[in-house]
Coordinates of N, CA and C in Angstrom, one line a residue:
M1 N 8.8 -21.1 15.3 CA 8.1 -19.8 14.9 C 7.3 -19.3 16.0
G2 N 7.6 -18.0 16.5 CA 6.9 -17.4 17.6 C 5.6 -16.8 17.1
A3 N 5.0 -16.0 18.0 CA 3.8 -15.3 17.7 C 4.1 -14.2 16.7
V4 N 3.1 -13.9 15.9 CA 3.3 -12.9 14.9 C 3.0 -11.5 15.6
E5 N 3.9 -10.6 15.4 CA 3.8 -9.3 16.0 C 3.2 -8.4 14.9
L6 N 2.1 -7.7 15.2 CA 1.4 -6.9 14.2 C 1.3 -5.5 14.7
L7 N 1.6 -4.5 13.9 CA 1.4 -3.1 14.1 C 0.0 -2.8 13.4
V8 N -0.8 -2.0 14.1 CA -2.1 -1.8 13.5 C -2.5 -0.3 13.6
S9 N -3.4 0.1 12.7 CA -4.0 1.5 12.7 C -5.1 1.4 13.8
D10 N -5.0 2.3 14.8 CA -6.0 2.3 15.8 C -7.4 2.6 15.3
V11 N -7.5 3.5 14.3 CA -8.8 3.8 13.7 C -9.4 2.6 13.0
L12 N -8.6 1.9 12.2 CA -9.2 0.7 11.5 C -9.5 -0.4 12.5
A13 N -8.6 -0.6 13.4 CA -8.9 -1.6 14.4 C -10.2 -1.3 15.2
S14 N -10.4 0.0 15.5 CA -11.6 0.3 16.3 C -12.9 0.1 15.5
R15 N -12.7 0.1 14.1 CA -13.9 -0.2 13.2 C -14.0 -1.7 12.9
G16 N -13.2 -2.5 13.5 CA -13.3 -3.9 13.2 C -12.6 -4.4 11.9
V17 N -11.8 -3.6 11.3 CA -11.1 -4.0 10.1 C -9.9 -4.8 10.4
R18 N -9.9 -6.1 10.0 CA -8.8 -7.0 10.3 C -7.6 -6.6 9.4
H19 N -6.5 -6.3 10.0 CA -5.3 -5.9 9.3 C -4.1 -5.9 10.2
G20 N -2.9 -5.7 9.6 CA -1.7 -5.5 10.4 C -0.5 -5.4 9.5
F21 N 0.5 -4.7 10.1 CA 1.8 -4.6 9.4 C 2.8 -5.5 10.3
T22 N 3.4 -6.5 9.7 CA 4.2 -7.4 10.4 C 5.6 -6.7 10.7
T23 N 6.3 -7.3 11.7 CA 7.7 -7.0 12.0 C 8.4 -8.3 11.8
R24 N 9.7 -8.3 12.2 CA 10.5 -9.5 12.1 C 10.2 -10.5 13.2
A25 N 9.5 -10.0 14.2 CA 9.2 -10.9 15.4 C 8.4 -12.1 14.9
G26 N 8.8 -13.3 15.4 CA 8.1 -14.5 15.0 C 8.6 -15.1 13.7
G27 N 9.6 -14.5 13.1 CA 10.1 -15.0 11.8 C 9.4 -14.6 10.6
V28 N 8.4 -13.8 10.7 CA 7.6 -13.4 9.5 C 8.5 -12.5 8.6
G29 N 8.5 -12.8 7.3 CA 9.3 -11.9 6.4 C 10.5 -12.6 5.8
A30 N 10.9 -13.8 6.4 CA 12.0 -14.4 5.8 C 11.7 -14.9 4.4
R31 N 12.7 -14.8 3.5 CA 12.4 -15.0 2.1 C 12.0 -16.4 1.8
D32 N 12.5 -17.4 2.6 CA 12.3 -18.8 2.3 C 11.1 -19.4 3.0
Q33 N 10.2 -18.6 3.6 CA 9.1 -19.3 4.3 C 7.8 -18.6 4.1
G34 N 7.6 -18.2 2.8 CA 6.3 -17.5 2.5 C 5.1 -18.2 2.9
A35 N 5.0 -19.5 2.6 CA 3.8 -20.3 2.9 C 3.6 -20.3 4.4
Q36 N 4.6 -20.4 5.2 CA 4.5 -20.4 6.7 C 4.0 -19.1 7.2
D37 N 4.6 -18.0 6.5 CA 4.2 -16.6 6.9 C 2.7 -16.5 6.6
H38 N 2.2 -16.9 5.5 CA 0.8 -16.8 5.2 C -0.1 -17.5 6.1
K39 N 0.3 -18.7 6.6 CA -0.4 -19.4 7.5 C -0.5 -18.7 8.9
S40 N 0.7 -18.1 9.3 CA 0.7 -17.4 10.5 C -0.2 -16.2 10.5
L41 N -0.2 -15.5 9.3 CA -1.1 -14.3 9.2 C -2.5 -14.7 9.2
R42 N -2.9 -15.8 8.5 CA -4.3 -16.3 8.5 C -4.7 -16.6 10.0
D43 N -3.9 -17.3 10.7 CA -4.2 -17.6 12.1 C -4.3 -16.4 13.0
A44 N -3.4 -15.4 12.8 CA -3.4 -14.3 13.6 C -4.6 -13.4 13.4
L45 N -5.0 -13.3 12.1 CA -6.1 -12.3 11.8 C -7.4 -13.0 11.5
G46 N -7.4 -14.3 11.5 CA -8.7 -15.0 11.4 C -9.2 -15.1 10.0
F47 N -8.4 -15.0 9.0 CA -8.8 -15.1 7.6 C -8.9 -16.6 7.2
E48 N -9.8 -16.9 6.2 CA -9.8 -18.2 5.7 C -8.7 -18.5 4.7
G49 N -8.3 -17.5 4.0 CA -7.2 -17.6 3.1 C -6.6 -16.2 2.8
V50 N -5.5 -16.3 2.0 CA -4.9 -15.0 1.6 C -4.6 -15.0 0.1
V51 N -4.4 -13.8 -0.4 CA -4.0 -13.5 -1.8 C -2.8 -12.7 -1.7
S52 N -1.8 -13.1 -2.5 CA -0.5 -12.4 -2.5 C -0.3 -11.9 -3.9
M53 N 0.6 -10.9 -4.0 CA 1.0 -10.3 -5.3 C 2.4 -10.6 -5.7
R54 N 2.6 -11.0 -6.9 CA 4.0 -11.0 -7.5 C 4.3 -9.5 -8.0
Q55 N 4.8 -8.7 -7.1 CA 4.8 -7.3 -7.3 C 5.8 -6.9 -8.5
V56 N 5.3 -6.0 -9.3 CA 6.1 -5.7 -10.6 C 6.4 -4.2 -10.7
H57 N 6.2 -3.5 -9.6 CA 6.5 -2.1 -9.5 C 5.9 -1.3 -10.6
G58 N 4.5 -1.5 -10.8 CA 3.7 -0.8 -11.8 C 2.5 -0.2 -11.1
R59 N 1.4 -0.1 -11.9 CA 0.2 0.4 -11.4 C -1.0 -0.5 -11.7
L60 N -0.8 -1.7 -12.0 CA -1.9 -2.7 -12.3 C -2.5 -3.1 -11.0
V61 N -3.9 -3.0 -10.9 CA -4.6 -3.4 -9.8 C -5.6 -4.5 -10.2
R62 N -5.6 -5.6 -9.5 CA -6.5 -6.7 -9.8 C -7.6 -6.9 -8.8
V63 N -8.6 -7.7 -9.1 CA -9.7 -8.0 -8.2 C -9.6 -9.5 -7.8
A64 N -9.7 -9.8 -6.5 CA -9.7 -11.1 -6.1 C -11.0 -11.5 -5.4
D65 N -11.4 -12.7 -5.6 CA -12.6 -13.2 -4.9 C -12.3 -14.5 -4.1
D66 N -11.3 -15.3 -4.5 CA -11.0 -16.6 -3.9 C -9.6 -16.6 -3.4
T67 N -9.5 -17.5 -2.4 CA -8.2 -17.7 -1.8 C -7.2 -18.5 -2.7
G68 N -5.9 -18.4 -2.4 CA -5.0 -19.2 -3.2 C -4.5 -18.5 -4.5
T69 N -5.1 -17.4 -4.8 CA -4.7 -16.7 -6.1 C -3.5 -15.9 -5.9
S70 N -2.7 -15.7 -6.9 CA -1.5 -14.9 -6.9 C -1.5 -14.1 -8.2
F71 N -1.3 -12.8 -8.2 CA -1.3 -12.0 -9.4 C 0.0 -11.3 -9.6
D72 N 0.3 -11.0 -10.9 CA 1.4 -10.1 -11.2 C 0.7 -8.7 -11.2
C73 N 1.0 -7.9 -10.1 CA 0.3 -6.6 -10.0 C 0.9 -5.9 -8.7
D74 N 0.4 -4.7 -8.5 CA 0.9 -4.0 -7.3 C -0.3 -3.5 -6.5
G75 N -1.5 -4.0 -6.7 CA -2.6 -3.7 -5.9 C -3.7 -4.8 -6.1
V76 N -4.4 -5.1 -5.0 CA -5.5 -6.1 -5.1 C -6.7 -5.5 -4.4
V77 N -7.9 -5.7 -4.9 CA -9.2 -5.3 -4.4 C -10.0 -6.5 -4.1
T78 N -10.7 -6.5 -3.0 CA -11.7 -7.6 -2.7 C -12.8 -7.1 -1.9
R79 N -14.0 -7.8 -2.0 CA -15.2 -7.6 -1.2 C -15.3 -8.9 -0.3
N80 N -14.5 -9.8 -0.4 CA -14.5 -11.0 0.4 C -13.9 -10.8 1.8
S81 N -14.7 -10.7 2.8 CA -14.2 -10.3 4.1 C -13.4 -11.4 4.8
D82 N -13.4 -12.6 4.2 CA -12.6 -13.7 4.8 C -11.3 -13.9 4.0
L83 N -11.0 -12.9 3.1 CA -9.8 -13.0 2.3 C -8.8 -12.0 2.7
G84 N -7.6 -12.4 3.1 CA -6.6 -11.4 3.5 C -5.7 -11.1 2.2
L85 N -5.4 -9.8 2.1 CA -4.5 -9.4 1.0 C -3.1 -9.1 1.5
V86 N -2.1 -9.7 0.9 CA -0.7 -9.6 1.4 C 0.1 -8.7 0.5
V87 N 0.8 -7.7 1.1 CA 1.7 -6.8 0.4 C 3.1 -7.1 1.1
H88 N 4.1 -7.2 0.2 CA 5.5 -7.4 0.7 C 6.2 -6.1 0.5
T89 N 6.8 -5.5 1.6 CA 7.6 -4.3 1.4 C 8.8 -4.3 2.3
A90 N 9.8 -3.5 2.0 CA 10.9 -3.2 2.8 C 10.9 -1.7 2.9
D91 N 11.5 -1.0 1.9 CA 11.4 0.4 1.9 C 10.2 1.0 1.3
C92 N 9.5 0.2 0.4 CA 8.4 0.7 -0.3 C 7.2 1.0 0.6
V93 N 6.2 1.7 0.0 CA 5.1 2.2 0.9 C 3.9 1.2 0.7
P94 N 3.5 0.6 1.8 CA 2.3 -0.2 1.8 C 1.0 0.6 2.2
L95 N 0.0 0.5 1.4 CA -1.3 1.2 1.6 C -2.4 0.2 1.8
L96 N -3.1 0.3 2.9 CA -4.3 -0.5 3.1 C -5.5 0.4 3.1
I97 N -6.4 0.1 2.2 CA -7.6 0.9 1.9 C -8.9 0.2 2.3
W98 N -9.7 0.8 3.1 CA -11.0 0.3 3.5 C -12.1 1.2 3.1
A99 N -13.0 0.6 2.4 CA -14.2 1.3 1.9 C -15.3 1.1 3.0
S100 N -15.6 2.0 3.8 CA -16.5 1.8 4.9 C -18.0 1.7 4.5
D101 N -18.3 2.2 3.3 CA -19.7 2.2 2.9 C -20.1 0.9 2.2
V102 N -19.1 0.2 1.6 CA -19.4 -1.1 1.0 C -18.6 -2.3 1.5
Q103 N -17.9 -2.0 2.6 CA -17.1 -3.1 3.2 C -16.2 -3.8 2.3
A104 N -15.5 -3.1 1.5 CA -14.5 -3.6 0.6 C -13.1 -3.1 1.0
V105 N -12.0 -3.8 0.5 CA -10.7 -3.4 0.9 C -9.8 -3.5 -0.3
A106 N -8.6 -2.8 -0.2 CA -7.6 -2.9 -1.2 C -6.2 -2.9 -0.5
A107 N -5.3 -3.5 -1.0 CA -3.9 -3.5 -0.5 C -3.0 -3.1 -1.7
V108 N -2.1 -2.2 -1.4 CA -1.3 -1.6 -2.5 C 0.2 -1.6 -2.1
H109 N 1.1 -1.9 -3.1 CA 2.5 -1.8 -3.0 C 3.0 -0.6 -3.8
A110 N 3.5 0.4 -3.2 CA 3.9 1.6 -3.9 C 5.4 1.9 -3.7
G111 N 6.2 1.3 -4.5 CA 7.6 1.7 -4.6 C 7.8 3.0 -5.3
W112 N 9.0 3.4 -5.6 CA 9.1 4.7 -6.3 C 8.6 4.6 -7.8
R113 N 8.8 3.4 -8.4 CA 8.3 3.3 -9.8 C 6.7 3.3 -9.8
G114 N 6.1 2.5 -8.8 CA 4.7 2.5 -8.7 C 4.1 3.9 -8.3
T115 N 4.8 4.6 -7.4 CA 4.4 5.9 -7.1 C 4.4 6.8 -8.3
L116 N 5.5 6.7 -9.0 CA 5.6 7.5 -10.2 C 4.5 7.3 -11.2
Q117 N 4.0 6.0 -11.3 CA 2.9 5.7 -12.2 C 1.5 5.8 -11.5
D118 N 1.5 6.4 -10.4 CA 0.2 6.7 -9.7 C -0.6 5.5 -9.3
V119 N 0.1 4.5 -8.7 CA -0.6 3.3 -8.3 C -1.6 3.5 -7.3
A120 N -1.4 4.5 -6.4 CA -2.5 4.7 -5.4 C -3.8 5.2 -6.0
S121 N -3.6 6.1 -7.0 CA -4.8 6.6 -7.8 C -5.5 5.4 -8.5
A122 N -4.7 4.6 -9.1 CA -5.2 3.4 -9.8 C -6.0 2.5 -8.9
A123 N -5.5 2.3 -7.6 CA -6.2 1.5 -6.7 C -7.5 2.1 -6.3
V124 N -7.6 3.4 -6.0 CA -8.8 4.0 -5.6 C -9.8 3.9 -6.8
E125 N -9.3 4.2 -8.0 CA -10.2 4.1 -9.2 C -10.8 2.7 -9.4
R126 N -10.0 1.7 -9.2 CA -10.4 0.3 -9.4 C -11.4 -0.1 -8.3
L127 N -11.1 0.3 -7.0 CA -12.0 0.0 -5.9 C -13.4 0.6 -6.1
V128 N -13.4 1.9 -6.6 CA -14.6 2.6 -6.8 C -15.4 1.9 -7.9
E129 N -14.7 1.6 -9.0 CA -15.4 1.0 -10.2 C -16.0 -0.4 -9.9
E130 N -15.2 -1.2 -9.1 CA -15.6 -2.6 -8.9 C -16.7 -2.7 -7.8
T131 N -16.7 -1.8 -6.8 CA -17.5 -2.0 -5.6 C -18.6 -0.9 -5.5
G132 N -18.5 0.2 -6.2 CA -19.4 1.3 -6.0 C -19.1 2.2 -4.8
A133 N -17.9 2.0 -4.2 CA -17.6 2.8 -3.0 C -17.5 4.2 -3.4
S134 N -17.7 5.1 -2.4 CA -17.5 6.5 -2.5 C -16.1 6.9 -2.0
P135 N -15.4 7.6 -2.8 CA -14.0 8.0 -2.4 C -14.0 8.7 -1.0
S136 N -15.1 9.4 -0.7 CA -15.1 10.1 0.6 C -15.3 9.2 1.8
E137 N -15.6 7.9 1.5 CA -15.8 6.9 2.5 C -14.6 6.0 2.6
L138 N -13.6 6.3 1.9 CA -12.4 5.4 2.0 C -11.5 5.9 3.1
H139 N -10.9 4.9 3.8 CA -10.0 5.1 4.9 C -8.7 4.4 4.5
V140 N -7.6 5.1 4.7 CA -6.3 4.6 4.2 C -5.3 4.6 5.3
A141 N -4.7 3.4 5.6 CA -3.6 3.3 6.5 C -2.3 3.2 5.7
I142 N -1.4 4.1 6.0 CA 0.0 4.1 5.3 C 0.9 3.4 6.3
G143 N 1.5 2.3 5.9 CA 2.3 1.5 6.8 C 3.8 2.0 6.9
P144 N 4.5 1.4 7.7 CA 6.0 1.7 7.8 C 6.7 1.7 6.4
A145 N 7.4 2.7 6.1 CA 8.1 2.8 4.8 C 9.3 3.7 5.0
I146 N 10.1 3.7 4.0 CA 11.2 4.7 4.0 C 10.7 6.1 3.8
R147 N 11.3 7.1 4.5 CA 10.9 8.4 4.5 C 11.9 9.3 3.8
A148 N 11.4 10.5 3.5 CA 12.3 11.4 2.7 C 13.6 11.7 3.4
C149 N 13.7 11.6 4.7 CA 15.0 11.8 5.4 C 16.0 10.8 5.0
C150 N 15.6 9.6 4.5 CA 16.5 8.5 4.3 C 16.6 8.0 2.8
F151 N 15.6 8.5 2.0 CA 15.5 7.9 0.6 C 16.3 8.8 -0.4
E152 N 17.6 8.5 -0.4 CA 18.5 9.2 -1.3 C 18.4 8.6 -2.7
V153 N 18.3 9.4 -3.7 CA 18.1 8.9 -5.1 C 19.1 9.6 -6.0
G154 N 19.2 9.0 -7.2 CA 20.0 9.6 -8.2 C 19.2 10.6 -9.0
D155 N 19.9 11.4 -9.8 CA 19.2 12.5 -10.6 C 18.1 11.9 -11.5
E156 N 18.4 10.7 -12.0 CA 17.4 10.1 -13.0 C 16.1 9.9 -12.4
V157 N 16.0 9.6 -11.0 CA 14.7 9.3 -10.4 C 14.0 10.7 -10.2
V158 N 14.7 11.7 -9.8 CA 14.1 13.0 -9.6 C 13.6 13.5 -11.0
E159 N 14.4 13.3 -12.0 CA 14.0 13.8 -13.4 C 12.8 13.0 -13.9
A160 N 12.7 11.8 -13.5 CA 11.5 11.0 -14.0 C 10.2 11.6 -13.3
F161 N 10.3 11.9 -12.1 CA 9.1 12.5 -11.4 C 8.8 13.9 -12.0
V162 N 9.8 14.7 -12.3 CA 9.6 16.0 -12.8 C 9.0 15.9 -14.2
A163 N 9.5 14.9 -15.0 CA 8.9 14.7 -16.4 C 7.5 14.3 -16.3
S164 N 7.0 13.7 -15.2 CA 5.6 13.3 -15.1 C 4.7 14.5 -14.7
G165 N 5.3 15.6 -14.5 CA 4.5 16.8 -14.2 C 4.6 17.2 -12.8
R166 N 5.3 16.5 -11.9 CA 5.4 16.9 -10.5 C 6.4 18.0 -10.3
D167 N 6.2 18.8 -9.3 CA 7.1 19.9 -9.0 C 8.3 19.3 -8.2
K168 N 9.5 19.7 -8.6 CA 10.7 19.1 -8.1 C 10.8 19.3 -6.6
E169 N 10.4 20.5 -6.1 CA 10.5 20.8 -4.7 C 9.4 20.1 -3.9
A170 N 8.3 19.7 -4.5 CA 7.2 19.0 -3.8 C 7.5 17.6 -3.7
I171 N 8.2 17.0 -4.6 CA 8.5 15.5 -4.5 C 9.8 15.2 -3.9
S172 N 10.8 16.2 -3.8 CA 12.1 15.9 -3.3 C 12.6 17.1 -2.5
C173 N 13.7 16.8 -1.8 CA 14.4 17.8 -1.0 C 15.9 17.6 -1.0
P174 N 16.7 18.6 -0.9 CA 18.1 18.4 -0.9 C 18.6 17.5 0.3
G175 N 19.5 16.7 0.0 CA 20.1 15.9 1.0 C 21.6 16.3 1.2
P176 N 22.3 15.6 2.1 CA 23.7 15.9 2.3 C 24.5 15.6 1.0
G177 N 25.4 16.4 0.7 CA 26.1 16.2 -0.6 C 25.3 16.6 -1.8
S178 N 25.5 15.9 -2.9 CA 24.8 16.3 -4.1 C 23.5 15.6 -4.4
K179 N 23.2 14.6 -3.7 CA 22.0 13.8 -3.9 C 20.7 14.4 -3.3
R180 N 19.6 14.1 -4.0 CA 18.3 14.6 -3.4 C 17.6 13.4 -2.8
H181 N 16.6 13.7 -1.9 CA 15.8 12.7 -1.3 C 14.3 12.8 -1.7
V182 N 13.7 11.7 -2.1 CA 12.4 11.7 -2.6 C 11.4 11.3 -1.5
D183 N 10.2 12.0 -1.4 CA 9.2 11.8 -0.4 C 8.1 11.0 -1.0
L184 N 8.1 9.7 -0.9 CA 7.1 8.8 -1.5 C 5.8 8.9 -0.8
V185 N 5.8 9.0 0.6 CA 4.6 9.0 1.4 C 3.8 10.3 1.0
S186 N 4.4 11.4 0.9 CA 3.7 12.6 0.6 C 3.0 12.5 -0.8
D187 N 3.7 11.9 -1.8 CA 3.2 11.9 -3.1 C 2.0 10.9 -3.1
N188 N 2.1 9.8 -2.4 CA 0.9 8.9 -2.3 C -0.2 9.5 -1.6
R189 N 0.0 10.3 -0.6 CA -1.0 11.0 0.1 C -1.7 12.0 -0.9
R190 N -0.9 12.7 -1.7 CA -1.5 13.6 -2.7 C -2.3 12.9 -3.7
Q191 N -1.9 11.7 -4.2 CA -2.7 10.9 -5.1 C -4.1 10.6 -4.5
L192 N -4.0 10.2 -3.2 CA -5.3 9.8 -2.6 C -6.2 10.9 -2.4
T193 N -5.8 12.1 -2.0 CA -6.7 13.2 -1.8 C -7.2 13.7 -3.2
T194 N -6.3 13.7 -4.2 CA -6.8 14.1 -5.5 C -7.9 13.2 -6.0
M195 N -7.9 11.9 -5.6 CA -9.0 11.0 -6.0 C -10.2 11.1 -5.1
G196 N -10.2 12.0 -4.1 CA -11.4 12.2 -3.3 C -11.3 11.7 -1.9
V197 N -10.2 11.1 -1.5 CA -10.1 10.6 -0.1 C -9.8 11.9 0.7
T198 N -10.5 12.0 1.8 CA -10.4 13.1 2.7 C -9.1 13.1 3.5
H199 N -8.5 14.2 3.8 CA -7.3 14.3 4.6 C -7.4 13.5 5.9
D200 N -8.5 13.7 6.6 CA -8.6 13.1 7.9 C -9.0 11.6 7.9
H201 N -9.0 11.0 6.7 CA -9.2 9.6 6.5 C -7.9 8.9 6.1
I202 N -6.8 9.6 6.2 CA -5.5 9.0 5.8 C -4.7 8.9 7.1
Y203 N -4.3 7.7 7.5 CA -3.7 7.5 8.8 C -2.2 7.0 8.5
D204 N -1.3 7.9 8.9 CA 0.1 7.7 8.5 C 0.8 7.1 9.7
S205 N 1.5 6.0 9.5 CA 2.2 5.3 10.6 C 3.4 6.2 11.1

């Protein structure tokens, strides 16, 4: 197992917020070595322990205080600065949220189903409720994820977003052929700003 390669937000890194988005370098991400991955991440980022999610593609956000915990959810909040929060994604959107005023963090997994259910909004709401953070003091790093150029979906996905009250042209765009492409990143950004996060505190990879 080689060294872990981490992509970071320059803004969060400059503020001393320990975080990173892994690549395949060093073997991180293989399905059969989760425990080794977690150890590598702890060592690379200096955490005492990590909390992972059994992601269910919903909007449930949990609160974690101690290491070794695993939740059925798609978002975790903590004020424990020695606790790393792990999100597993491929195409889905990872969101790392830092509350600069109370030194709390949240990690969010936003696939299309979670995005449809406003998981980013739920994470901000839970973070504010649990820690007293001000939405205007939240900083959000949007990690590598599938973009509208490549996320081709069936009509049922677009219809589900439209049924939720979203504008069809705001959430999707025509693709080659008859399929449309959905823009998950833009919708998560909209959720964040609606909840009070300022535009210039959202850092898109």
